[in-house]
Short mmCIF file of C-alpha atoms in Angstrom, two decimals:
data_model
loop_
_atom_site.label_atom_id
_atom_site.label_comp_id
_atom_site.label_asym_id
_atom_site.label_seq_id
_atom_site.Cartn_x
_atom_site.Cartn_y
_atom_site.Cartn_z
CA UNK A 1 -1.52 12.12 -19.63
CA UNK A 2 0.80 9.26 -19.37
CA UNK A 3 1.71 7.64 -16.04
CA UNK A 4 0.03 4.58 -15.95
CA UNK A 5 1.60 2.76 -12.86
CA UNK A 6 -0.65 0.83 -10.89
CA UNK A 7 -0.72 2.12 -7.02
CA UNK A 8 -1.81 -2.16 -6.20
CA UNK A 9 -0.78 -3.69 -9.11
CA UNK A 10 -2.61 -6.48 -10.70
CA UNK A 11 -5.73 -5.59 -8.67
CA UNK A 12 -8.62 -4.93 -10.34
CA UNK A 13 -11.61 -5.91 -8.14
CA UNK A 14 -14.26 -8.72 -8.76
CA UNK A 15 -12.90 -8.91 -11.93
CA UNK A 16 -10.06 -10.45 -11.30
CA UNK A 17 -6.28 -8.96 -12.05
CA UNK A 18 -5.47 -7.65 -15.89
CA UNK A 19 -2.64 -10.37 -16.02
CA UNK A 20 -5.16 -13.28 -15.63
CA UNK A 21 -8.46 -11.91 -16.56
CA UNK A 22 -9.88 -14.02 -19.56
CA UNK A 23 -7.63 -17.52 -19.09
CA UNK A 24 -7.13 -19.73 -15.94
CA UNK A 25 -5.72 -19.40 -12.81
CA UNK A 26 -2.98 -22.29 -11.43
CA UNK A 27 -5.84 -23.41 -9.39
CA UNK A 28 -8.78 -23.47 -11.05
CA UNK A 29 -7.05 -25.27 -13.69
CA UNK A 30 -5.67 -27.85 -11.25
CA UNK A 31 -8.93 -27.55 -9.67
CA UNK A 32 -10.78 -28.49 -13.56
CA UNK A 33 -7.62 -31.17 -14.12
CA UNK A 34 -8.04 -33.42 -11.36
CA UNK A 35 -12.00 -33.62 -12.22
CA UNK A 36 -10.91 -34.80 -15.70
CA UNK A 37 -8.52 -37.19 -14.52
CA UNK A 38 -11.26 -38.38 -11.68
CA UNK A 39 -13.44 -38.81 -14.55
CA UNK A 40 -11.43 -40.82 -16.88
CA UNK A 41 -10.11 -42.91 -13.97
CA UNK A 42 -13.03 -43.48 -11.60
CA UNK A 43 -13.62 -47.36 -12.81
CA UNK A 44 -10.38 -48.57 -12.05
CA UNK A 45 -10.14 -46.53 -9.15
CA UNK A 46 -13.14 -48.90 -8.04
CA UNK A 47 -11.53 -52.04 -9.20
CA UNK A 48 -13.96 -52.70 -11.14
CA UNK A 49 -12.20 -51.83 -14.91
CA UNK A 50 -13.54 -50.17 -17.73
CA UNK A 51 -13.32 -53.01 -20.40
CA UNK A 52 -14.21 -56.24 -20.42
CA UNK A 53 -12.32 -58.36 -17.39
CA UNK A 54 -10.84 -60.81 -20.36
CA UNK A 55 -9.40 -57.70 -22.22
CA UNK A 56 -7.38 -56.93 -18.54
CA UNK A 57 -3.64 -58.13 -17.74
CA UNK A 58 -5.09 -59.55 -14.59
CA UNK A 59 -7.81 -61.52 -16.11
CA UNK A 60 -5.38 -62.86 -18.58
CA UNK A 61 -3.24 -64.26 -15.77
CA UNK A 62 -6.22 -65.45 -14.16
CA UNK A 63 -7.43 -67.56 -16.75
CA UNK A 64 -4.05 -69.40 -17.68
CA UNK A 65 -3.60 -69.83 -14.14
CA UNK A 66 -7.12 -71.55 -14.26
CA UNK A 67 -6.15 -73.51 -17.35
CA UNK A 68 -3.12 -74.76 -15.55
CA UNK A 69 -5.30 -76.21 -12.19
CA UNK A 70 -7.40 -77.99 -14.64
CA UNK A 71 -4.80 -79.44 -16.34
CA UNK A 72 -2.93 -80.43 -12.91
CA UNK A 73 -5.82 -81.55 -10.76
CA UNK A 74 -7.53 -83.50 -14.08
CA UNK A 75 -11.11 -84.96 -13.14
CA UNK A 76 -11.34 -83.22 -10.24
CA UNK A 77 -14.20 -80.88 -11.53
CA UNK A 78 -16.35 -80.30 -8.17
CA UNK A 79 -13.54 -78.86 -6.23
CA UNK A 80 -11.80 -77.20 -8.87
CA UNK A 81 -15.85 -75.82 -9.71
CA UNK A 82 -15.94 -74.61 -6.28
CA UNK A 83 -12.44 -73.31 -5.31
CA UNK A 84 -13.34 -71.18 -8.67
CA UNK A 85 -16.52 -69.94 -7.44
CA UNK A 86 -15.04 -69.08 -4.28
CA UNK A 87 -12.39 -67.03 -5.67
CA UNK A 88 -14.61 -65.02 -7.86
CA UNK A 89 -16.95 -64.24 -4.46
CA UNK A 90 -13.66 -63.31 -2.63
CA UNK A 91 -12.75 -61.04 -5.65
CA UNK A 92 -15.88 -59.51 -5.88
CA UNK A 93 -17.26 -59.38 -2.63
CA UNK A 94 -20.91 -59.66 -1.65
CA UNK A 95 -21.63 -56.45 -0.95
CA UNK A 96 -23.17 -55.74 -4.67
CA UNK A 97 -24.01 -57.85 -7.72
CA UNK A 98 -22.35 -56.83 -11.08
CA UNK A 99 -25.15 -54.46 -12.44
CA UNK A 100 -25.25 -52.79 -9.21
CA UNK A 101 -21.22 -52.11 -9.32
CA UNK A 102 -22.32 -50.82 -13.03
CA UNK A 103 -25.02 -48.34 -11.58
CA UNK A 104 -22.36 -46.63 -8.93
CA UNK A 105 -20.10 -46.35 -11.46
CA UNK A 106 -22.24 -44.35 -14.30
CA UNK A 107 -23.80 -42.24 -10.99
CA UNK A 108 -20.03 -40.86 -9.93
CA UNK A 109 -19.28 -40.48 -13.19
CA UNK A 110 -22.61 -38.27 -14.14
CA UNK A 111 -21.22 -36.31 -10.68
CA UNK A 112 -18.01 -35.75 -12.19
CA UNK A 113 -19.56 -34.48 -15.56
CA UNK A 114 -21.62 -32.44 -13.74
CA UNK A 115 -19.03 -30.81 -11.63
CA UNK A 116 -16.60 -30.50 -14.61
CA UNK A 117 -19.24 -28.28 -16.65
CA UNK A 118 -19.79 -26.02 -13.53
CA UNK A 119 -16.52 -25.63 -13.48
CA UNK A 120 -15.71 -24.73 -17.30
CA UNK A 121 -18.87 -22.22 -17.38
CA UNK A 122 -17.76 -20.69 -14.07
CA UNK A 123 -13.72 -20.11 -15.02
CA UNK A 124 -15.00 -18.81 -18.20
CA UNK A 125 -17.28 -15.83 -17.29
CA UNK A 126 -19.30 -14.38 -20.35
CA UNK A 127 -18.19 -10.61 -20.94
CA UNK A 128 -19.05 -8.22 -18.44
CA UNK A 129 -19.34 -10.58 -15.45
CA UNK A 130 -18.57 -8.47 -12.62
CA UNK A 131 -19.14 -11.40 -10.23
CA UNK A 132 -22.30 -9.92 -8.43
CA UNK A 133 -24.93 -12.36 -9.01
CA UNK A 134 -27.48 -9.81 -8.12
CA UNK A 135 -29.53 -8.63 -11.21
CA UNK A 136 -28.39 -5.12 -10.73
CA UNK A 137 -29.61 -3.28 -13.86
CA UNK A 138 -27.43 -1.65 -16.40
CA UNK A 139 -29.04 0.95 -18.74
CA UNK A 140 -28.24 0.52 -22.64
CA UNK A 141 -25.82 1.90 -24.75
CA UNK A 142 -26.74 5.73 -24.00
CA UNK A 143 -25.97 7.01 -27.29
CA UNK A 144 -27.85 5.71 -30.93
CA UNK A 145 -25.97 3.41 -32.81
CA UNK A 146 -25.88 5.46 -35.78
CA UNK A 147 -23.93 8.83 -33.79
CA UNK A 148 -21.46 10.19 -35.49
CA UNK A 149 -18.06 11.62 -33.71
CA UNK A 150 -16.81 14.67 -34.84
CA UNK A 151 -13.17 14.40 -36.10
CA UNK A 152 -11.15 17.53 -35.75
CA UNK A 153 -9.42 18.60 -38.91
CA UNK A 154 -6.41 19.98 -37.08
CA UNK A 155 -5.62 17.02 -35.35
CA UNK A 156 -2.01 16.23 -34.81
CA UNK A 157 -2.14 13.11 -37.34
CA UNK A 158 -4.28 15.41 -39.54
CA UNK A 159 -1.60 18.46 -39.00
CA UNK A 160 1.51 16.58 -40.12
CA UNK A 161 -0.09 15.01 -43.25
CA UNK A 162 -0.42 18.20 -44.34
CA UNK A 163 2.80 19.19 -44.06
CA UNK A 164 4.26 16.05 -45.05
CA UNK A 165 2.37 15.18 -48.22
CA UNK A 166 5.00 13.23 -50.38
CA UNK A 167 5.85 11.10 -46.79
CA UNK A 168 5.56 7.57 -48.24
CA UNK A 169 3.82 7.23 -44.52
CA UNK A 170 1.37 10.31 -45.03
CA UNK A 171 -1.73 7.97 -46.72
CA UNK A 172 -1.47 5.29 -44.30
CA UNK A 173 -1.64 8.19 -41.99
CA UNK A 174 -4.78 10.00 -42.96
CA UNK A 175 -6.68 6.79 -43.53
CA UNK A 176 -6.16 5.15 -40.64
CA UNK A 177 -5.64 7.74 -37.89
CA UNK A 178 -6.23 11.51 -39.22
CA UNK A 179 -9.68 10.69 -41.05
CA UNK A 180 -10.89 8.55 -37.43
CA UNK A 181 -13.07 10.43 -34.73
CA UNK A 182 -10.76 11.22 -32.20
CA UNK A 183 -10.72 13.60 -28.89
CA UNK A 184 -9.64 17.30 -28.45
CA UNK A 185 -7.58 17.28 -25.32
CA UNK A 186 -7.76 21.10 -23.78
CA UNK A 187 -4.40 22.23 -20.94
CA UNK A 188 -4.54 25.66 -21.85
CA UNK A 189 -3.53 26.83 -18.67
CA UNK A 190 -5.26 30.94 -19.79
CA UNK A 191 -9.13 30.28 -18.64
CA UNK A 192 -9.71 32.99 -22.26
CA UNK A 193 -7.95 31.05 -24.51
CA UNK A 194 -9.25 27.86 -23.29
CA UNK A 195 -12.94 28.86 -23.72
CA UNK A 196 -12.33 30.04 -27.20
CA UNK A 197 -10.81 26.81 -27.96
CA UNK A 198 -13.65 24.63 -27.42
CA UNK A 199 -16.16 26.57 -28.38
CA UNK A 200 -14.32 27.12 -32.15
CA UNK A 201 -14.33 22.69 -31.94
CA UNK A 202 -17.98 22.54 -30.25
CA UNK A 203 -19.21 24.59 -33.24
CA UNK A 204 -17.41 23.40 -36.13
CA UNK A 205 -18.85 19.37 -34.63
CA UNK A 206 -22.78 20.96 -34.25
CA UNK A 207 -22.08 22.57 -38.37
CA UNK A 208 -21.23 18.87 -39.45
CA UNK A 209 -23.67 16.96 -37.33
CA UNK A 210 -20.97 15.73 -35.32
CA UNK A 211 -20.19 15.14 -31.37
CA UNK A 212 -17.49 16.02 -30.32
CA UNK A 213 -15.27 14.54 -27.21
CA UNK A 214 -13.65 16.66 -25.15
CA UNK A 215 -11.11 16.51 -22.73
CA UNK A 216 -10.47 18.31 -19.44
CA UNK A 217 -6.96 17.33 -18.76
CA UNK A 218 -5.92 21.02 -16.26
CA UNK A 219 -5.94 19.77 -12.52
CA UNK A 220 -3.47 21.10 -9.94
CA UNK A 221 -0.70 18.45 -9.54
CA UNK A 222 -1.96 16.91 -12.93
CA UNK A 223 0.21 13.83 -13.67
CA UNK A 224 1.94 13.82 -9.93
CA UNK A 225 4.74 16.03 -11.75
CA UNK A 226 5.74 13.06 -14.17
CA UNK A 227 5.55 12.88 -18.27
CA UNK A 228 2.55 14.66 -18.57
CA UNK A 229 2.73 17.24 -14.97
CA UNK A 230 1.09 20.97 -15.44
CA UNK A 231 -2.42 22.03 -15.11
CA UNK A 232 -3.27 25.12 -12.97
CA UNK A 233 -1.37 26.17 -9.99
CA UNK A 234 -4.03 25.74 -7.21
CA UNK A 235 -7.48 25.42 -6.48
CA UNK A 236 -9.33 28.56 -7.10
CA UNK A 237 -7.73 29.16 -10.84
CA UNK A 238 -9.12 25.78 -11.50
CA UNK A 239 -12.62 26.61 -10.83
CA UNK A 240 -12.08 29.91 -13.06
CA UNK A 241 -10.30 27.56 -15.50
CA UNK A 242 -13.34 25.21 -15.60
CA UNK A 243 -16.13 27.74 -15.71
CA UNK A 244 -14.33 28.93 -19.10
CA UNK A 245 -14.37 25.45 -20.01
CA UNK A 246 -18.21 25.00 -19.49
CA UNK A 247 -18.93 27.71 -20.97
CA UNK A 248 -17.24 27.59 -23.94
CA UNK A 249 -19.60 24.23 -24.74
CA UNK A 250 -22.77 26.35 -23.54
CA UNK A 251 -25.75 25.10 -25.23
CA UNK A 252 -23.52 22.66 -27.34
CA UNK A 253 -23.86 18.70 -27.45
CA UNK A 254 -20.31 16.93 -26.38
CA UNK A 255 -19.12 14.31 -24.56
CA UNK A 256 -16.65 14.87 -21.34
CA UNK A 257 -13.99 12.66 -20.36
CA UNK A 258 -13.08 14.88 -16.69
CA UNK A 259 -9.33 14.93 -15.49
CA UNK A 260 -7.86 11.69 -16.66
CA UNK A 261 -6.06 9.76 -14.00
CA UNK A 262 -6.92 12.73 -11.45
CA UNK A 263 -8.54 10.12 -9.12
CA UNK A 264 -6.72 6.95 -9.55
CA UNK A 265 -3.06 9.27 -9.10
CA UNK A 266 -4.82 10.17 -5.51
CA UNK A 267 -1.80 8.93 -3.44
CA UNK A 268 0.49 10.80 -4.68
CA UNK A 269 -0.87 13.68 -2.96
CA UNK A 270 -1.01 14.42 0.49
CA UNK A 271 -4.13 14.64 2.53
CA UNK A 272 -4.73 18.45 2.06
CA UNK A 273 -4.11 18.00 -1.54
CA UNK A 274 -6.22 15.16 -2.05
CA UNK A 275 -9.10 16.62 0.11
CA UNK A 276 -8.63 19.44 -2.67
CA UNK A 277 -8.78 17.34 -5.48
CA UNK A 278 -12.13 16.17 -4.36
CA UNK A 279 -12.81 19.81 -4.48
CA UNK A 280 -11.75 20.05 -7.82
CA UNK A 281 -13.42 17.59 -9.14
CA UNK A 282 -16.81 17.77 -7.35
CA UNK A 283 -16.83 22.01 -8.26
CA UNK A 284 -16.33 20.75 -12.21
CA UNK A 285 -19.19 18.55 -12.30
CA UNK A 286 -21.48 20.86 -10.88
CA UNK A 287 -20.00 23.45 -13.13
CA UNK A 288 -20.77 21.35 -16.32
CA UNK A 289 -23.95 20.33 -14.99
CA UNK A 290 -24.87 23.48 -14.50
CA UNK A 291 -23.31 25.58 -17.32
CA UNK A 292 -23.36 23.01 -20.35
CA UNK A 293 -26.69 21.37 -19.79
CA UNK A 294 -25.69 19.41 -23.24
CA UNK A 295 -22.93 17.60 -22.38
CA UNK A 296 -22.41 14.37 -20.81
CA UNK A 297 -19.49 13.94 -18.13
CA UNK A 298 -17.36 10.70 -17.53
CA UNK A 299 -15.48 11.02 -14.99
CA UNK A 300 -11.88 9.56 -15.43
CA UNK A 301 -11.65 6.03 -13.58
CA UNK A 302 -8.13 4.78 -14.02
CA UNK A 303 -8.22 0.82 -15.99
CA UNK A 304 -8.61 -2.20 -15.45
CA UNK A 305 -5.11 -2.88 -13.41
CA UNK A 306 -4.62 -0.21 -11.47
CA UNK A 307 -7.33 0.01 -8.46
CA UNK A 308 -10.09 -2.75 -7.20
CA UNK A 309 -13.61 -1.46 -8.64
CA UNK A 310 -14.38 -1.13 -4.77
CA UNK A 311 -11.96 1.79 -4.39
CA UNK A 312 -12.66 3.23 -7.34
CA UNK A 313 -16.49 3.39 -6.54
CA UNK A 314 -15.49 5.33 -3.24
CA UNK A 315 -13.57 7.73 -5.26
CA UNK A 316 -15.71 8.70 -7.54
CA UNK A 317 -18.82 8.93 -5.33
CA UNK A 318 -16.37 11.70 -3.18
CA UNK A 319 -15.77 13.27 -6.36
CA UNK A 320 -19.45 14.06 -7.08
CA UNK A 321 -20.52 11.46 -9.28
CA UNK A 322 -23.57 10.49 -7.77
CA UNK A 323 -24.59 13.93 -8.29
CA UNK A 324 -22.80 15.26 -11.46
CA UNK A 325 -21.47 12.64 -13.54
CA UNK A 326 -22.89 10.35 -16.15
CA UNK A 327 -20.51 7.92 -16.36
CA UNK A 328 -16.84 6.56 -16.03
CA UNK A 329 -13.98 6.73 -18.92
CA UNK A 330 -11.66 3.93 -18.33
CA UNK A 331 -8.14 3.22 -20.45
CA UNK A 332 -7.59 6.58 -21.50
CA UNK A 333 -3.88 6.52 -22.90
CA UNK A 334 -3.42 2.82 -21.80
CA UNK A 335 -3.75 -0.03 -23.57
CA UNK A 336 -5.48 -2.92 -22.22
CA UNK A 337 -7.87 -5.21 -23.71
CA UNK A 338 -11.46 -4.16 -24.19
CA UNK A 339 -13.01 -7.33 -22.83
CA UNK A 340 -10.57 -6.53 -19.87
CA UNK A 341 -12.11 -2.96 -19.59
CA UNK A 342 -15.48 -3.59 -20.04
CA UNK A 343 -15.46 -6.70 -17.22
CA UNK A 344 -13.74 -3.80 -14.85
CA UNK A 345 -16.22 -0.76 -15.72
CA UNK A 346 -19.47 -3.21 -15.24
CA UNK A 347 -18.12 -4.01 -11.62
CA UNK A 348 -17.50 0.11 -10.84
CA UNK A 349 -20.51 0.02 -12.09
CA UNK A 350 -22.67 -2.05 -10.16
CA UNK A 351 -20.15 -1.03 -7.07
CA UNK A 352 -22.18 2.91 -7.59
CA UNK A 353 -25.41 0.96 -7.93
CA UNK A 354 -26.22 3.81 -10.17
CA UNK A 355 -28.58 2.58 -12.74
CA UNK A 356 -28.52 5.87 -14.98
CA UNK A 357 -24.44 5.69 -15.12
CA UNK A 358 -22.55 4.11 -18.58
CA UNK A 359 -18.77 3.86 -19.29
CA UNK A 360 -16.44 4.80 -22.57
CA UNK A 361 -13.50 3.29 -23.39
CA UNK A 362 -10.43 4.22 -24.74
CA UNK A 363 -9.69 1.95 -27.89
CA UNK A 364 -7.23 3.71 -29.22
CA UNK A 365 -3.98 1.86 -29.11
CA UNK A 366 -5.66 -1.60 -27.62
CA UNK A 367 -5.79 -3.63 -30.89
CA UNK A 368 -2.76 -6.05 -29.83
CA UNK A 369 -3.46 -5.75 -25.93
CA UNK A 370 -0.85 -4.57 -23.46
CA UNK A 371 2.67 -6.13 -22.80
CA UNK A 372 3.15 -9.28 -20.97
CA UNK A 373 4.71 -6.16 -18.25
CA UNK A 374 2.27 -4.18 -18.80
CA UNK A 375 4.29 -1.36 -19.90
CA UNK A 376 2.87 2.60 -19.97
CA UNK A 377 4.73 4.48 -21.85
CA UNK A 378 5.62 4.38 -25.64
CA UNK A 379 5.65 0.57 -25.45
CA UNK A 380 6.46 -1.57 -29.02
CA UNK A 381 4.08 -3.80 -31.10
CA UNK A 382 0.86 -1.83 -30.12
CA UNK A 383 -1.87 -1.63 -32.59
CA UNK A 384 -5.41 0.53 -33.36
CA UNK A 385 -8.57 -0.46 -31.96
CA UNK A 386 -11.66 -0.60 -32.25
CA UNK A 387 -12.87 2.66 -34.31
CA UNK A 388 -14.62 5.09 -32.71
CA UNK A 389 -18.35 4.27 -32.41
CA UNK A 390 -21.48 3.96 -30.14
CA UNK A 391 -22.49 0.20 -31.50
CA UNK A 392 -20.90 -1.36 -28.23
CA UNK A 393 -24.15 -4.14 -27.88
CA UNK A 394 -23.59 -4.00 -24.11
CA UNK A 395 -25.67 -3.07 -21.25
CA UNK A 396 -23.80 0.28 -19.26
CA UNK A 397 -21.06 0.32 -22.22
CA UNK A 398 -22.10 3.65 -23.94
CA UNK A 399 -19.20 3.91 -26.76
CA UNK A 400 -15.91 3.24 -28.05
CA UNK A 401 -13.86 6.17 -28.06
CA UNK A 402 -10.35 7.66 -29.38
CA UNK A 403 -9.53 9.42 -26.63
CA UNK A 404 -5.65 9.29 -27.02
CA UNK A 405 -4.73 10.75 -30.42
CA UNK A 406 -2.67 7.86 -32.01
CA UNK A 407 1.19 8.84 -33.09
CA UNK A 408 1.34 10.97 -29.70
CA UNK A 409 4.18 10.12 -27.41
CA UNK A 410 3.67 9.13 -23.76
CA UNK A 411 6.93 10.82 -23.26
CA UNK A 412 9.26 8.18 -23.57
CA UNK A 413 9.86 7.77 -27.60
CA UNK A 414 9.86 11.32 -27.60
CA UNK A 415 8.31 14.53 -25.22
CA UNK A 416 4.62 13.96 -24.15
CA UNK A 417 2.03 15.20 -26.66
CA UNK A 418 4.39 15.22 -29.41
CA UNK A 419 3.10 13.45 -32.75
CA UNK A 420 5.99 10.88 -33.67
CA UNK A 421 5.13 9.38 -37.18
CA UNK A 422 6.84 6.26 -36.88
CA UNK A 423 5.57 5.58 -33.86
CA UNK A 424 2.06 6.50 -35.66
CA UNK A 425 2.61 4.31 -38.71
CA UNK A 426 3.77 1.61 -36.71
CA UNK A 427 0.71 1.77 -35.03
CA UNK A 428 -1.30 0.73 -38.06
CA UNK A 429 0.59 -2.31 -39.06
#
């Protein structure tokens, strides 16, 4: 699972793009600028000066043009005395005494203070602002704080530790990726082999006291035929392909992430195909509902810049959702910022106006962010994130998750799924 491209890009609904979410726009900070400036500069914008008039360049020249008249004109004091007087009621006017001047100013400028804190507060939302001032409620954290993932021991970090065990690499390695939580992705295109397979992970996670997250990654036209294309070859062997999947969890505990990028990918399908993938999708959640009472789906909803939380809501509620699902997975493979992610998921969220629905994130390979271009595939300078855990502290934010298995290409450093260990060990610098 590795094309990332965004079908809009930079749109990501109320939220606000994944280029400028968390710092200004141009705008707003021209927009908080010229308050700042209007705040500094109101007095003399009123002619009326911030400092005392004989501290001024003009009230300098007034007063040694003053001195001069007296010294020219002499004894003359009751003119001079009055021409003064009437210069200072010219300059002034007689609209407003001095005090009263005072009390405009220090009103405007309590405006301007005003205005310039509404505007700081509001251009730096809190995280997961979705921009609906409603008080839609979000359910907490769904899982306790103190779950436990199950990590697999044949992971593909895990695998080549093993076999590399002198690697000057190979401790960095284990610590950091092979030892973390992370999920077990299942494309096993034979519906036989596939059930085997999770139920050998589903049972080795219950004999630890482990969950275990796994992921459905076998849809017709999986990937639009890019990096990661496959899956099965139509419709009906998908439904056989996910009833071995269900049942292989049975009774089990585990967590779901469904299809990754299977609804976001969308238009690259035409309209038979898409009104298939709905299908798809809708059939497993019913499925997993049905057969795997234990588990808890998230359906696969893209990131943060790929589709606006409107059209992602629409998508998933055609997808069965509303009647299947317990949550969204957002991220998976990618790596945008969490605060980015979590601001997105809260406005699908609240888009569903499902109070019983949570998200997961993918933190896998978010620790530095993404690249100024946004880049999908193999991209440099990435880093870990956030370890796997349920301790998220946010309303509708169920967990952190590994869903990508760090060191695995994206199909560009090497062929998709394949664990590169430099690419792995960079990862944990």
């Amino acid at each position: 699972m590795n094309e990332k491209t965004p079908e809009k890009a930079g749109t990501a609904g109320t939220a606000g793009t994944a280029g400028t979410r968390g710092r200004l726009g141009f705008w707003q900070r021209l927009r908080l600028q010229v308050l700042l400036l209007g705040l500094i500069g109101l007095p003399r914008w009123l002619g009326l000066g911030a400092l005392p008039k004989q501290l001024t360049r003009q009230g300098r020249r007034e007063r040694q043009g003053r001195q001069g008249r007296r010294e020219r004109q002499g004894r003359q004091g009751r003119r001079e005395r009055q021409g003064r007087q009437g210069r200072r009621e010219r300059r002034q006017g007689h609209r407003f005494p001095p005090r009263t001047h005072r009390g405009i100013v220090q009103l405007l400028a309590l405006a301007l203070m005003a205005e310039v804190a509404t505007a700081a507060t509001t251009l730096h939302p809190p995280v997961g602002w979705a921009g609906d001032e409603s008080a839609f409620p979000l359910p907490k954290p769904y899982f306790p704080v103190t779950t436990r993932f199950y990590t697999d021991p044949d992971n593909p970090a895990a695998q080549w530790v093993r076999g590399n065990p002198h690697d000057r690499r190979a401790t960095v390695i284990r610590k950091r990726i092979a030892d973390q939580p992370q999920a077990a992705w299942f494309t096993d295109t034979d519906q036989g082999r596939v059930e085997a397979q999770v139920r050998q992970v589903v049972r080795s996670a219950r004999a630890r006291g482990r969950l275990p997250v796994l992921v459905a990654y076998a849809i017709p036209h999986r990937d639009c035929g890019k990096h990661s294309s496959g899956g099965m070859a139509d419709l009906s062997g998908y439904r056989n392909w996910i009833g071995g999947f269900a049942r292989g969890i049975g009774a089990s505990r585990a967590v779901v992430i469904l299809e990754p990028d299977a609804l976001a990918h969308l238009t690259c399908l035409k309209r038979r195909q898409q009104a298939e993938r709905y299908a798809a999708l809708s059939y497993a959640g019913r499925t997993l509902r049905g057969q795997a009472a234990h588990a808890r789906i998230y359906y696969d909803a893209g990131n943060s810049g790929w589709l606006p939380a409107s059209v992602m809501a629409e998508r998933l509620e055609r997808a069965g959702i509303d009647r299947y699902g317990d949550g969204i997975a957002l991220n998976v493979s990618n790596f945008n910022a969490t605060r980015d992610e979590v601001r997105y998921g809260l406005s699908v969220l609240r888009e569903l106006r499902l109070p019983r629905l949570g998200a997961v994130i993918d933190t896998s390979r978010n620790g530095a962010g993404p690249t100024h271009d946004h880049r999908f595939c193999d991209p440099p300078g990435r880093k870990l994130g956030t370890p796997p855990t349920a301790r998220t502290g946010i309303p509708g934010i169920d967990a952190y998750l590994w869903v990508k298995q760090p060191g695995q290409a994206d199909g560009c450093a090497a062929t998709a799924g394949l664990f590169v260990p430099g690419y792995a060990f960079r990862l944990t610098r």
